[in-house]
Short mmCIF file of C-alpha atoms in Angstrom, two decimals:
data_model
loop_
_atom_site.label_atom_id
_atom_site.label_comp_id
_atom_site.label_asym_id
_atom_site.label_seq_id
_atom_site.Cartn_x
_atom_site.Cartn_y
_atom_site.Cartn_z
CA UNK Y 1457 4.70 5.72 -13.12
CA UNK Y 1458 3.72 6.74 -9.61
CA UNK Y 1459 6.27 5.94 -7.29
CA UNK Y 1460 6.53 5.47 -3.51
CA UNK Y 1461 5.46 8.24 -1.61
CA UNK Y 1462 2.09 8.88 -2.76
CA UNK Y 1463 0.88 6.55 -0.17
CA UNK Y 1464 -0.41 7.84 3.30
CA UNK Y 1465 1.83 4.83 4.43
CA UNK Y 1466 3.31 1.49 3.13
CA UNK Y 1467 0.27 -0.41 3.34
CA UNK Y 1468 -2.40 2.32 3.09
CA UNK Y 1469 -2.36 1.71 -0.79
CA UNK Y 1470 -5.89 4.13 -0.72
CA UNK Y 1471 -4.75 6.83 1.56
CA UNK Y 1472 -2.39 9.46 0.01
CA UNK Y 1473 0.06 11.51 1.60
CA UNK Y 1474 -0.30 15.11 1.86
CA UNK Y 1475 1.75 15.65 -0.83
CA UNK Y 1476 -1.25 14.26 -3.66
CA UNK Y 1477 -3.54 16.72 -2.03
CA UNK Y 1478 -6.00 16.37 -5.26
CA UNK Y 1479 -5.91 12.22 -5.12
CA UNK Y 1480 -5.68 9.74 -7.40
CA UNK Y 1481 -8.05 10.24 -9.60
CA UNK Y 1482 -7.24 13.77 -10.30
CA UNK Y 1483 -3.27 12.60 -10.81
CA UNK Y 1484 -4.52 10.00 -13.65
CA UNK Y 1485 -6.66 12.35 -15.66
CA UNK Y 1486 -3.62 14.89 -15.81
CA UNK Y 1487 -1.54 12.19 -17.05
CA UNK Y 1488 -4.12 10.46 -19.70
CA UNK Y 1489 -4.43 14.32 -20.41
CA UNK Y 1490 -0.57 14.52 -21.61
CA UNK Y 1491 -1.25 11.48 -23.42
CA UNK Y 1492 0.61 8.58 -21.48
CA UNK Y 1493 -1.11 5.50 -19.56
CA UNK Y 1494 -0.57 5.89 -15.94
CA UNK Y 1495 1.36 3.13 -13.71
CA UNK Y 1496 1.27 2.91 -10.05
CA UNK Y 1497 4.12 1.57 -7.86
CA UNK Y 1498 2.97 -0.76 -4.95
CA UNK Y 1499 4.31 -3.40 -2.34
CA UNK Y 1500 0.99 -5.24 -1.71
CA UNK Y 1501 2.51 -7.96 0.52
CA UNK Y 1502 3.94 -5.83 3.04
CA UNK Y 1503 2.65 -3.44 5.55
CA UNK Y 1504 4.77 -0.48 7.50
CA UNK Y 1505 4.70 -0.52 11.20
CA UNK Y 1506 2.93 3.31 10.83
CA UNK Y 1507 0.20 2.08 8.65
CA UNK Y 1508 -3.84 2.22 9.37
CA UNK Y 1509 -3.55 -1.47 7.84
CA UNK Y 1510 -0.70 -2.32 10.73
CA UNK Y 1511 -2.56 -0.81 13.59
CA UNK Y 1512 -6.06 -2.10 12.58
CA UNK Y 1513 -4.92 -5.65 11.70
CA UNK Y 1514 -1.60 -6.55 13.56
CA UNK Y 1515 -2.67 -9.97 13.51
CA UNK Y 1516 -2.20 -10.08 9.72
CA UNK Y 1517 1.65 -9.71 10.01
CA UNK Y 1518 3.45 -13.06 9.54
CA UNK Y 1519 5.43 -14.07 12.59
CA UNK Y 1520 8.61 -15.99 13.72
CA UNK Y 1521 8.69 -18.52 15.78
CA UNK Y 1522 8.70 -16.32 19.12
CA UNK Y 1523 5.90 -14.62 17.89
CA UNK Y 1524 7.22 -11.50 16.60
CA UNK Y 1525 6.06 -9.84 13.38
CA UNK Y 1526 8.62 -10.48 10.04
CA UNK Y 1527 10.13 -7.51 9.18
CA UNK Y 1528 10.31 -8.12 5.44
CA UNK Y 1529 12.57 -4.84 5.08
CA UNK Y 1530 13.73 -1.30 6.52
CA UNK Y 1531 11.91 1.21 4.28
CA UNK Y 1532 14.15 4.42 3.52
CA UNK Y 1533 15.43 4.02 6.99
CA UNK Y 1534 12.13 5.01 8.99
CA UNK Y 1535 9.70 2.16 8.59
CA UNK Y 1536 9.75 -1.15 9.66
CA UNK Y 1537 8.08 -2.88 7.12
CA UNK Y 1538 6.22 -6.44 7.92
CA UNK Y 1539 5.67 -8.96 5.89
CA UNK Y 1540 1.99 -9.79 5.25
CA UNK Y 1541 0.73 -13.34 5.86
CA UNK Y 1542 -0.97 -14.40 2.55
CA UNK Y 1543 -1.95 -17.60 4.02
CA UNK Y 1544 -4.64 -16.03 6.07
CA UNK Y 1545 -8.15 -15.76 4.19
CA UNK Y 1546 -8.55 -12.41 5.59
CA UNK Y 1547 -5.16 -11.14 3.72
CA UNK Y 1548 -6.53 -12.85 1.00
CA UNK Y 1549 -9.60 -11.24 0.37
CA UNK Y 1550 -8.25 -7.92 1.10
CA UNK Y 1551 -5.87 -8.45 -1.64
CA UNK Y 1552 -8.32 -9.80 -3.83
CA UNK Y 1553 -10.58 -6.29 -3.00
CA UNK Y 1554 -7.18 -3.80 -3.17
CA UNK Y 1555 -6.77 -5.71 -6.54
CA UNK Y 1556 -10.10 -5.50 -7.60
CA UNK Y 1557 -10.96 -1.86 -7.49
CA UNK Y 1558 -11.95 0.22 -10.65
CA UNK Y 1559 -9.20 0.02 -13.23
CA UNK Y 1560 -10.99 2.78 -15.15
CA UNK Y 1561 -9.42 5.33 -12.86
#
């Protein structure tokens, strides 16, 4: 399983940190090499307050009644994470494209 931290940021499910210089792709053949199926950890309804996915859609975050983005938790105590709202189409269809993508890799 590929835990949290290969992600550029919570959110940014396709950008990797600097630490998976190679990518993905290169990561799963290595494993599948060895022999095992590879897993991938994800939070797909929440989005850090550092992420691409925050900055280019901060109207995606669900809000309180004042307005505010809902912090859905405090990720390793840096990152505010907010919860998406998965009543908007747009959240919808990116879901349905994050969830969508090649399985063969």
């Amino acid at each position: 399983l590929i835990d949290d931290g290969y992600q550029a940021a919570l959110g940014d499910w396709t950008s990797f940190s600097r630490r998976f210089p190679h990518g993905m792709p290169w990561l799963v053949d290595r494993i599948r090499a060895e022999g095992f199926k590879p897993g991938l950890w994800l939070a797909p309804f929440g989005m850090a307050n550092d992420s691409r996915l925050y900055a280019e859609h901060p109207d995606w975050a669900l809000r309180d009644d004042g307005g505010r983005p809902v912090v859905a938790w405090q990720h390793a105590g840096s990152s505010q994470v907010y919860a998406l709202d998965c009543t908007l189409p747009a959240v919808q269809d990116w879901l349905a494209g994050l969830f969508g993508r090649d399985r063969g890799r």
